[in-house]
mmCIF file of C-alpha atoms and ligand atoms in Angstrom:
data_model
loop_
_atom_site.group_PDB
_atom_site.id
_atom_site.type_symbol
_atom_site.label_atom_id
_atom_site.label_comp_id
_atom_site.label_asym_id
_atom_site.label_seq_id
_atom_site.Cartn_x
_atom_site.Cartn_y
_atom_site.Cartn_z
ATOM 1 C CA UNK A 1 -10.602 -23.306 -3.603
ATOM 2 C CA UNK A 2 -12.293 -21.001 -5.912
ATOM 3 C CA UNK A 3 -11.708 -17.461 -4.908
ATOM 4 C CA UNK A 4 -15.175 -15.300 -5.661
ATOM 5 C CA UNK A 5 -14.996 -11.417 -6.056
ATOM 6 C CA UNK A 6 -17.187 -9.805 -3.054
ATOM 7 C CA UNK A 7 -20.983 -9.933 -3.112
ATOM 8 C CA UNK A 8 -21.502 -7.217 -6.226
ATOM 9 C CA UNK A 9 -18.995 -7.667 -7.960
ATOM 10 C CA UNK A 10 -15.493 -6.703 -8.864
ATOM 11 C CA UNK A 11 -14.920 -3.244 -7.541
ATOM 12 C CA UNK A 12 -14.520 -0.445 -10.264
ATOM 13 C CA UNK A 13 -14.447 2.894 -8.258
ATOM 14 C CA UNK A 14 -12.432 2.490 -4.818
ATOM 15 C CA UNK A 15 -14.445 4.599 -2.081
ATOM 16 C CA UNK A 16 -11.879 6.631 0.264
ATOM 17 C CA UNK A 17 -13.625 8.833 2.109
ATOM 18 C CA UNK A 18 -14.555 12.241 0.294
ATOM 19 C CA UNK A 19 -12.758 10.560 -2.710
ATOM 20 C CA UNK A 20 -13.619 8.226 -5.557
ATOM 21 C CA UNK A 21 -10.522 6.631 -7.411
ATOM 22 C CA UNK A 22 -11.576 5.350 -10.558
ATOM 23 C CA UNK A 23 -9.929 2.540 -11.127
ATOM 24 C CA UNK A 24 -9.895 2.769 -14.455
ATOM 25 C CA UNK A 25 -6.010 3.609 -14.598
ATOM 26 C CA UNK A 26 -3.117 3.009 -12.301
ATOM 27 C CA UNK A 27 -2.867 5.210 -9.374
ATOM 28 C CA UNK A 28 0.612 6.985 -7.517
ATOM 29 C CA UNK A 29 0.851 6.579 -4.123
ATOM 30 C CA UNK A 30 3.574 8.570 -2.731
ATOM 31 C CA UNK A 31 5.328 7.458 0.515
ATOM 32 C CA UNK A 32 6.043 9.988 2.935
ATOM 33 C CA UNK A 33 7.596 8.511 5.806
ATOM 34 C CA UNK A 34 7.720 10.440 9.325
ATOM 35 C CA UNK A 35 9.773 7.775 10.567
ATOM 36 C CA UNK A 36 13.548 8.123 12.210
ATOM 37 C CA UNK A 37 14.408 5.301 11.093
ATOM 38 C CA UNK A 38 12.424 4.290 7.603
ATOM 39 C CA UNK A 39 15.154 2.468 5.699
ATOM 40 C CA UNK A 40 14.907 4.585 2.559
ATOM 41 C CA UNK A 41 14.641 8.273 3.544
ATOM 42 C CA UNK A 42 14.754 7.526 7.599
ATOM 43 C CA UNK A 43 13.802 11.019 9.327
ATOM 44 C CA UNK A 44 14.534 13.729 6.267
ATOM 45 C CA UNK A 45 10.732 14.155 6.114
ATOM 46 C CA UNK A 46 10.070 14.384 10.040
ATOM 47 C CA UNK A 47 9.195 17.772 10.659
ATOM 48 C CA UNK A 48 5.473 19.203 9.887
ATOM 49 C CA UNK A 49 7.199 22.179 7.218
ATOM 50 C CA UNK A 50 9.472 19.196 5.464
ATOM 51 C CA UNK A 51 6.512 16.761 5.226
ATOM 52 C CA UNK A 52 4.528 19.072 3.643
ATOM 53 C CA UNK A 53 6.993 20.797 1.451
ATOM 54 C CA UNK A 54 7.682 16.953 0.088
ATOM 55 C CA UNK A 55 3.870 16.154 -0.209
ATOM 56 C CA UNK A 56 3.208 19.024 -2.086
ATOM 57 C CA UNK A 57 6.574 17.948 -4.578
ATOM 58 C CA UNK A 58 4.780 14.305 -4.784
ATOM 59 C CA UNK A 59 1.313 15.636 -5.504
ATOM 60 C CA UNK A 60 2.992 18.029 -8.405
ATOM 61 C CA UNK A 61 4.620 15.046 -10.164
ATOM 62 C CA UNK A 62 1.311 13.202 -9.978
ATOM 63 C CA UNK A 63 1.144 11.727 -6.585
ATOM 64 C CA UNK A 64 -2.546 10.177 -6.529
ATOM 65 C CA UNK A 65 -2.755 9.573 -2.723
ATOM 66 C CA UNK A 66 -0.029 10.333 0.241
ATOM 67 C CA UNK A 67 0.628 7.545 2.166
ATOM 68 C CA UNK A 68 2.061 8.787 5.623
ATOM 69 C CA UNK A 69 3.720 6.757 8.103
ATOM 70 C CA UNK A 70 5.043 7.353 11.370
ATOM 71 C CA UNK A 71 5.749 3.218 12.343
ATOM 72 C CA UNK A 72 8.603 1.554 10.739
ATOM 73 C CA UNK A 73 7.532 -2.058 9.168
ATOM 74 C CA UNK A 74 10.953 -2.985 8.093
ATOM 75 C CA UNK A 75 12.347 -6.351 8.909
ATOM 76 C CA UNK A 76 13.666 -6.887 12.056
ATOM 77 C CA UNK A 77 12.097 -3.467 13.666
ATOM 78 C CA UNK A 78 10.763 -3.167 17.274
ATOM 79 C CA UNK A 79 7.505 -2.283 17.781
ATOM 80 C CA UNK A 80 6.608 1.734 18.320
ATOM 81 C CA UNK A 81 4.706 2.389 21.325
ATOM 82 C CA UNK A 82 1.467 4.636 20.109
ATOM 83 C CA UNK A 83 1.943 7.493 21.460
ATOM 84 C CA UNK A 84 5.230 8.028 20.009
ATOM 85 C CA UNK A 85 3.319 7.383 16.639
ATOM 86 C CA UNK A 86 0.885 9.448 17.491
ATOM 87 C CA UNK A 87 3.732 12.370 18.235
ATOM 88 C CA UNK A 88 5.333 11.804 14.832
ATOM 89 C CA UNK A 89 2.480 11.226 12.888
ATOM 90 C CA UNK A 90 -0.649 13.783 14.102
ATOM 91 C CA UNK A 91 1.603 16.803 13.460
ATOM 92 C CA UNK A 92 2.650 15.966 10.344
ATOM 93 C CA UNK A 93 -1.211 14.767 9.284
ATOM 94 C CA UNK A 94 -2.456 18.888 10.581
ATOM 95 C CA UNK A 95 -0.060 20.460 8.156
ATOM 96 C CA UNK A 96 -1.814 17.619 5.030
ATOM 97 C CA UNK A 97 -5.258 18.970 5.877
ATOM 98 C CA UNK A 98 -5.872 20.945 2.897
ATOM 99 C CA UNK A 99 -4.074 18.663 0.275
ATOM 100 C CA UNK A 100 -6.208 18.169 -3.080
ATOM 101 C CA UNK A 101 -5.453 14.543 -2.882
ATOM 102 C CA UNK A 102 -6.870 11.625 -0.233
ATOM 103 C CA UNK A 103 -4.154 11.007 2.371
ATOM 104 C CA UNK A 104 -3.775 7.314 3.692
ATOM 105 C CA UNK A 105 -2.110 6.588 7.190
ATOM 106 C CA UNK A 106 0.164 3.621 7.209
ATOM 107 C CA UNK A 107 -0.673 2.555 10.765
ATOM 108 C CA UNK A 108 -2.060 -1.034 12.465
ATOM 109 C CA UNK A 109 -2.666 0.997 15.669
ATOM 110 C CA UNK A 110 -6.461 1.751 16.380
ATOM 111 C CA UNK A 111 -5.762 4.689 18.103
ATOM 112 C CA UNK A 112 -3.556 6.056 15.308
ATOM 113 C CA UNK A 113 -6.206 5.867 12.604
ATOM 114 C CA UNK A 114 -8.971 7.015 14.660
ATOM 115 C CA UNK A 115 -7.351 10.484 15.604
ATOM 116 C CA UNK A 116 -6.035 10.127 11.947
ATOM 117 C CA UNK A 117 -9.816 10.090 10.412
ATOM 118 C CA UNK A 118 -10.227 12.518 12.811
ATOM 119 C CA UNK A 119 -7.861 14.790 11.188
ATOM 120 C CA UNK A 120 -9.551 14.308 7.454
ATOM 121 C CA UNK A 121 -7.419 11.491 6.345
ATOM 122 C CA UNK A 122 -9.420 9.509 3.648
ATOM 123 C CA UNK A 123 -7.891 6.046 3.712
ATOM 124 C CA UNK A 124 -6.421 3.203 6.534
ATOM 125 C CA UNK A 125 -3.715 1.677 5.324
ATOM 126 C CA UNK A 126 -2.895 -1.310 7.279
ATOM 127 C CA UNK A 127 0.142 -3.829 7.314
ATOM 128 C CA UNK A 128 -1.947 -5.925 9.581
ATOM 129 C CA UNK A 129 -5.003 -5.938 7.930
ATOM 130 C CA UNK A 130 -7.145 -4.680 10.447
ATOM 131 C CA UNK A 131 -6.273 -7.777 12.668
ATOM 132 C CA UNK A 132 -5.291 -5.802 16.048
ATOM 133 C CA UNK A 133 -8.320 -5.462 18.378
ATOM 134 C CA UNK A 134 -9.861 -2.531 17.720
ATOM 135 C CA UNK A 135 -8.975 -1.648 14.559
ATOM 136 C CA UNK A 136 -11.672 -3.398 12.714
ATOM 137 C CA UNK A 137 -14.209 -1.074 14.890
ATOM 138 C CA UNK A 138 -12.329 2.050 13.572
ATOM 139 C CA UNK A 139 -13.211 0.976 9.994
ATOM 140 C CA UNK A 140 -16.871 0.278 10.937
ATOM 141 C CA UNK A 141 -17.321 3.775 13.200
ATOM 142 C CA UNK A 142 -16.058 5.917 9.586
ATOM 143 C CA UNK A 143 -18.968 5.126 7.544
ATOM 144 C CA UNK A 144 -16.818 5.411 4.522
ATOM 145 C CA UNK A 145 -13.002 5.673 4.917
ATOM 146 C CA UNK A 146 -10.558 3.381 2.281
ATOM 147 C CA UNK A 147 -8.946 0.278 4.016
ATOM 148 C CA UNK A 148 -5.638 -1.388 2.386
ATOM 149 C CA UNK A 149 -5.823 -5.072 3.768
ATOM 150 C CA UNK A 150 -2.354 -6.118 3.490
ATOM 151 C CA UNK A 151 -1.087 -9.698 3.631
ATOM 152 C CA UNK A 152 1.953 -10.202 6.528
ATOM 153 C CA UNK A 153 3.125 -13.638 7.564
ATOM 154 C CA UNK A 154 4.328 -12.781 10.997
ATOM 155 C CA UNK A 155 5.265 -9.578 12.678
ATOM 156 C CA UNK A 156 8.437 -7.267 11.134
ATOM 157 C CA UNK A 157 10.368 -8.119 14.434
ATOM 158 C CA UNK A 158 10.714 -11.950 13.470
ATOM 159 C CA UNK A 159 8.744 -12.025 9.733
ATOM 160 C CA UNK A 160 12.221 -13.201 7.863
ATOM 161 C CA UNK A 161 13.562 -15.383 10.033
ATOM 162 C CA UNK A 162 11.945 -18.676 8.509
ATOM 163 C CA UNK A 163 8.850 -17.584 5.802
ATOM 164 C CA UNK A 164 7.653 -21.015 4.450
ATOM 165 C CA UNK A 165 4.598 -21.588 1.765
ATOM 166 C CA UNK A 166 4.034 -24.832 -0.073
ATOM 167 C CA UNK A 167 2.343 -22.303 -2.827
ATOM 168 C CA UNK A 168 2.692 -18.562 -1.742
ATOM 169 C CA UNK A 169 0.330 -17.205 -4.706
ATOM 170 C CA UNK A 170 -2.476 -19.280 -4.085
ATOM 171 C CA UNK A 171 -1.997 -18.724 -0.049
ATOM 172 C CA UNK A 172 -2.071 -15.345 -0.145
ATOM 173 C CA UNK A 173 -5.024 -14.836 -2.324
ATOM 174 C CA UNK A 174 -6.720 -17.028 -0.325
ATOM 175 C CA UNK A 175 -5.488 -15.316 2.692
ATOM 176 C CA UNK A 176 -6.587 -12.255 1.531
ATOM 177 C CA UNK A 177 -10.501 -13.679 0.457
ATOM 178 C CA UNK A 178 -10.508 -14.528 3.454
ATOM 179 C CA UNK A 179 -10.350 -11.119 5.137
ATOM 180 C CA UNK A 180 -12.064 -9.259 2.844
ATOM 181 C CA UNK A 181 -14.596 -11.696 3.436
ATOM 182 C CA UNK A 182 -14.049 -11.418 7.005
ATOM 183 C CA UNK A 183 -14.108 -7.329 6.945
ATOM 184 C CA UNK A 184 -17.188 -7.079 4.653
ATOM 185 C CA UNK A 185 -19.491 -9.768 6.574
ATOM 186 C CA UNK A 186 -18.479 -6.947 9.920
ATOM 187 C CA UNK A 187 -20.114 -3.986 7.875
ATOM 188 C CA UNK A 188 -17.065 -2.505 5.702
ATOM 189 C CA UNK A 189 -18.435 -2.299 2.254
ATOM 190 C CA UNK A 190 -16.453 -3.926 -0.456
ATOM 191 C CA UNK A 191 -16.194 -1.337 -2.424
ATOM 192 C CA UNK A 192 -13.678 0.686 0.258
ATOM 193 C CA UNK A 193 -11.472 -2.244 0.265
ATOM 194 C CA UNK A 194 -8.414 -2.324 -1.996
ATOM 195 C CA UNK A 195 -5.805 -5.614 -1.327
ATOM 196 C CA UNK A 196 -1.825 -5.944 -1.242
ATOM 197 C CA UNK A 197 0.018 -9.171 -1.493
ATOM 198 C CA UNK A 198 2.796 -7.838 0.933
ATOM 199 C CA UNK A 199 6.075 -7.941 -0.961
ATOM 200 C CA UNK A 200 8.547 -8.108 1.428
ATOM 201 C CA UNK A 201 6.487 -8.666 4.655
ATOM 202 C CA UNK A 202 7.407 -12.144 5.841
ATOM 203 C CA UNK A 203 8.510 -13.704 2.198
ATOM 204 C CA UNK A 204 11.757 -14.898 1.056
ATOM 205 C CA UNK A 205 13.500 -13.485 -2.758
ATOM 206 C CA UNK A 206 11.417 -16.689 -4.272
ATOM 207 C CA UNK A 207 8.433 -15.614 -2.329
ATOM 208 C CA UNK A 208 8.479 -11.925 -4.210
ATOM 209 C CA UNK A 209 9.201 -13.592 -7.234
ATOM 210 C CA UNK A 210 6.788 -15.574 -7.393
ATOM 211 C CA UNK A 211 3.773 -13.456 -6.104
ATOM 212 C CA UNK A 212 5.118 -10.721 -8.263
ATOM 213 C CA UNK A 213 5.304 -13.121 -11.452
ATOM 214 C CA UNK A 214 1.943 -14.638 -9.942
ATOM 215 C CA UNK A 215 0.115 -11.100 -9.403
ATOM 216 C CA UNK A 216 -2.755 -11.000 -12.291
ATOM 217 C CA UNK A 217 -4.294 -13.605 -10.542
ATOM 218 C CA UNK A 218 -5.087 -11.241 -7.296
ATOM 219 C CA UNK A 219 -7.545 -10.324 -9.869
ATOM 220 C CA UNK A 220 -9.990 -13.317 -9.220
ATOM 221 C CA UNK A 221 -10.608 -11.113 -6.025
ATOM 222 C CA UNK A 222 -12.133 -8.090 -7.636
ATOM 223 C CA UNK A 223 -11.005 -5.444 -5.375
ATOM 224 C CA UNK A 224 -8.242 -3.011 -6.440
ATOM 225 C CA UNK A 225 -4.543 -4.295 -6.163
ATOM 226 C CA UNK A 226 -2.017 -2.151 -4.360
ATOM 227 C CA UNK A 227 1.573 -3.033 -4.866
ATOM 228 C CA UNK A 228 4.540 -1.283 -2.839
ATOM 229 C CA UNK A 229 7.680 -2.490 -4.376
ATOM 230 C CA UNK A 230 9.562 0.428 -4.345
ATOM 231 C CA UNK A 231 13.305 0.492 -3.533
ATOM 232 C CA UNK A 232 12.514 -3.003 -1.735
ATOM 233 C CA UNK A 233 15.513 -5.038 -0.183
ATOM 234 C CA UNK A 234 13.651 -7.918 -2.785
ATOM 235 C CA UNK A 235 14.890 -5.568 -5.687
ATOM 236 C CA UNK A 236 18.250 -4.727 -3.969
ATOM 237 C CA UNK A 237 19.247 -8.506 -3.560
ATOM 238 C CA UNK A 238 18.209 -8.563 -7.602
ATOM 239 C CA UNK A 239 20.192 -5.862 -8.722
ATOM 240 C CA UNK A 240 23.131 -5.395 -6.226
ATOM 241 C CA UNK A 241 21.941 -2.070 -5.381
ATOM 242 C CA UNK A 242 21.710 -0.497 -2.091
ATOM 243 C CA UNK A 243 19.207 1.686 -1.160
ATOM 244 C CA UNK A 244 19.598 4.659 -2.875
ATOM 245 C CA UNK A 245 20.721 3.253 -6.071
ATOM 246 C CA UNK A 246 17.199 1.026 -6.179
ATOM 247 C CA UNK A 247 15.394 3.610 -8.551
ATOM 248 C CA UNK A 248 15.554 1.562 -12.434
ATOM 249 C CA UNK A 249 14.626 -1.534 -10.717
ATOM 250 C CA UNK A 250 11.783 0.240 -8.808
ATOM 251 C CA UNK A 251 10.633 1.578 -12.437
ATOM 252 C CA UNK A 252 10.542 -2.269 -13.756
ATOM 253 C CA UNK A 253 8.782 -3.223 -10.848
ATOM 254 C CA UNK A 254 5.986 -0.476 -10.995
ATOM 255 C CA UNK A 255 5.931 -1.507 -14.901
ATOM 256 C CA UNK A 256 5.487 -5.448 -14.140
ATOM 257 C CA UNK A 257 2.313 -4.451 -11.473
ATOM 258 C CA UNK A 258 0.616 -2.162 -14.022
ATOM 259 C CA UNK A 259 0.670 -4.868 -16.653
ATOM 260 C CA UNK A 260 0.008 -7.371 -14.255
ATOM 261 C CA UNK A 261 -3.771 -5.151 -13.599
ATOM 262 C CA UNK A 262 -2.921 -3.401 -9.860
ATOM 263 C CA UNK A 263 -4.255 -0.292 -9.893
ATOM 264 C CA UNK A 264 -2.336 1.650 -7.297
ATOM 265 C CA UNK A 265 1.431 1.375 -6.502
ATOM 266 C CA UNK A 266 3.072 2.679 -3.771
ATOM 267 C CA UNK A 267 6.353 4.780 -4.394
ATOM 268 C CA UNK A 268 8.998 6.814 -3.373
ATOM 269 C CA UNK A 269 10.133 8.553 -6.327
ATOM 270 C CA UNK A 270 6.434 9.661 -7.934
ATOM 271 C CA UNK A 271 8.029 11.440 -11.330
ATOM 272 C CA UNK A 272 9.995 8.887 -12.530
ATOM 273 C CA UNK A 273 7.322 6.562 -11.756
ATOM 274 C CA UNK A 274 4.455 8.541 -13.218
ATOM 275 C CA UNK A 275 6.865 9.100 -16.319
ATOM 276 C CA UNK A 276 7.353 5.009 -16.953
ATOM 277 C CA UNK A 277 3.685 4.612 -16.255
ATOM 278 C CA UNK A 278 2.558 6.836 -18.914
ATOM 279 C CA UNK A 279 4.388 5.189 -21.621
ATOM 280 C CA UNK A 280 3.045 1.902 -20.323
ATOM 281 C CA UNK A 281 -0.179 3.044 -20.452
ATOM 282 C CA UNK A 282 -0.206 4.832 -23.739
ATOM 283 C CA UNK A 283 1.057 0.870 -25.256
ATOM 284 C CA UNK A 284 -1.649 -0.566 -22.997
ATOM 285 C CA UNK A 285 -4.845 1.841 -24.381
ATOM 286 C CA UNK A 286 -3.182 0.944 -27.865
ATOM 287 C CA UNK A 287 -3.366 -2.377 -27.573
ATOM 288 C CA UNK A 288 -6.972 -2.520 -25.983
ATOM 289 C CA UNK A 289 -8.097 -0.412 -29.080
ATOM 290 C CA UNK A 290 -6.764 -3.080 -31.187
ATOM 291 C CA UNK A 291 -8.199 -6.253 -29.293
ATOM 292 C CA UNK A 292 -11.512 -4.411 -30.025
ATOM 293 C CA UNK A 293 -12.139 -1.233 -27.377
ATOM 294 C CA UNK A 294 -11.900 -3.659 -24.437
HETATM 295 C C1 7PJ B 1 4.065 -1.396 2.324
HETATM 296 C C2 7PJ B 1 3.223 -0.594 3.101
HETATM 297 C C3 7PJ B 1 3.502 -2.187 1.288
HETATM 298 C C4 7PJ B 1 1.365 -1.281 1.927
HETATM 299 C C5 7PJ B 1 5.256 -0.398 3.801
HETATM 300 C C6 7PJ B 1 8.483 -0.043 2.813
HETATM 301 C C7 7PJ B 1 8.031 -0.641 4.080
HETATM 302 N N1 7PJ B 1 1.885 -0.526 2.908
HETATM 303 N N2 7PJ B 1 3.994 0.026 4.028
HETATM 304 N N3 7PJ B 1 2.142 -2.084 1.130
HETATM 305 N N4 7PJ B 1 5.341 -1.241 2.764
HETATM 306 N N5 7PJ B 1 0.046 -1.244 1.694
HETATM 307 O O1 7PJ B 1 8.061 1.011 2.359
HETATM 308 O O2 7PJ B 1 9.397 -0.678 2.230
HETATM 309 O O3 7PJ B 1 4.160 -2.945 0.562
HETATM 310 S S1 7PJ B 1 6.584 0.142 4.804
#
C-alpha cells in the first residue's frame, strides 16, 4: 500500500505548544524518569529538587526537549494506577515550569496529560498512541500541544511474550499512517504530530534490527521521526552489556537514526550524545554541500 505524507505535505517545523522545532537538524530529547522502578536510572531522579537539578544538567549539554515520565513501559511491568502517576509526575512537572526548553510527558493516561498541559508542558508523548479513551480528546481540547504517536504491539505486561510480523517495517509504517491518519481526520493538525517505530515495545532482537536497518523509509510518512534507543535491552542482548555499561552502543544507535533522517532521539546520556551527533552532522552538511546544497 502506498503510504502518502499527511494532507500538506511532509512536515518541516514540528508544532509543540509555545515551541517550533525546526526540523532541520536532529533534536536531544533527554529522559528524565520519575519512576521507582525505570530500568535504567529507577527512582534517582524522583524527588521535585533531583528532577530538576538533572533537567537543568540535560538542558546544559544540549537537551532539546525533557521527556518526563512517571509510568514505567518496560517489558513485563504492571500497570500504574493514575493517581499514583499523577503523585510522581505533577510535582516533578511544577518544579520544570520555567525551563527554556518544551517539556514532553511520557504518559497514555488522559488524566495525566491533561493536568500535565495544564502545568505548561508543550508536548504528549504517548506509548499508546493516543488509543486509550479519552486521550485523543486531550489532544483536540489543547489547540496546539506536540503528540508522539508511538507504535506498541500489545501492552508492556505481555508485549514480549510472542511478537510476530510477516514484514515488521512495512507493518509499522503502515500502522503508523494509519493513526496519523486517524488523529488528523479527529482535528489534530499534522504538523504537531511527530512518529516512533517503538523499538523495543512488543518486537523481538530481529524486529529492532530490522526496523532500525529499515528506518529511512518512516520517511514516506512525512512527519518527524523520533527514535528512543537508548541503553535498550535490544542493544544489551547486542553487545553483552548490562544496563549501565549500554552507553557506546547507545552512541551507534543515535548515529544509525540520524543518518537514517529521524529528527529527534530520545536519550539518557544527552553530552555524549550531542557530542557524536555533532560530528555526524558536520560529515552530513559536508556531504550535502557536495551533492549540490541539497
Ligand atoms: C520510549 C518512550 C520510546 C517514546 C520509553 C525506555 C522505555 N517514548 N518511552 N519512544 N521508550 N516516544 O526508555 O527504555 O522508545 S520508556
Amino acid at each position: 500500500m502506498p503510504i502518502d505524507p499527511a494532507p500538506g505535505g511532509a512536515v518541516r517545523t514540528w508544532r509543540c505548544g509555545r515551541h517550533r522545532l525546526a526540523l532541520e537538524r536532529m533534536h536531544l530529547m533527554g529522559v528524565l524518569n520519575v519512576t521507582p522502578d525505570s530500568f535504567s536510572d529507577g527512582g534517582r531522579h524522583a524527588g521535585p529538587g533531583a528532577a530538576l537539578e538533572h533537567a537543568r544538567r540535560m538542558v546544559d549539554e544540549g537537551a532539546d526537549i525533557i521527556d518526563v515520565g512517571g509510568e514505567s513501559t518496560r517489558p513485563g511491568a504492571p500497570p500504574v494506577p493514575a493517581d499514583e502517576e499523577l503523585a510522581r509526575v505533577l510535582p516533578v512537572l511544577r518544579a520544570l515550569r520555567d525551563l527554556p526548553v518544551p517539556v514532553s510527558i511520557d504518559t497514555s493516561e488522559p488524566r495525566v496529560m491533561q493536568a500535565a498541559l495544564d502545568l505548561g508542558v508543550s508536548i504528549i508523548n504517548d506509548v499508546r498512541a493516543l488509543r486509550r479513551p479519552g486521550a485523543l480528546d486531550v489532544a483536540l481540547a489543547s489547540p496546539d500541544c506536540g503528540v508522539v504517536l508511538m507504535h506498541m504491539a500489545g501492552e508492556p505486561a505481555t508485549m514480549q511474550r510472542a511478537p510476530y510480523y510477516a514484514d515488521v517495517v512495512p507493518e509499522v509504517i503502515d500502522w503508523l499512517a494509519r493513526r496519523r491518519d486517524a488523529v488528523c481526520a479527529a482535528g489534530v493538525a499534522a504538523e504537531r504530530i511527530a512518529v516512533d517505530p517503538g523499538f523495543g515495545f512488543g518486537k523481538t532482537q530481529g524486529h529492532n534490527r530490522q526496523l532500525l536497518a529499515g528506518l529511512a523509509r518512516l520517511q514516506a510518512l512525512g512527519q518527524p521521526v523520533l527514535v528512543g534507543l537508548s541503553r535498550k535491552s535490544t542493544l544489551g542482548e547486542l553487545t553483552g552489556r548490562p544496563v549501565t555499561e549500554r552507553l557506546p552502543a547507545s552512541l551507534a544507535a543515535a548515529l544509525i537514526a540520524a543518518q537514517s533522517g529521524a529528527r529527534i532521539v530520545r536519550v539518557h546520556d544527552v553530552g555524549a550524545t550531542r557530542d557524536a551527533l555533532a560530528v555526524w552532522a558536520a560529515v552530513d552538511a559536508d556531504r550535502r554541500a557536495a551533492a549540490g546544497g541539497q
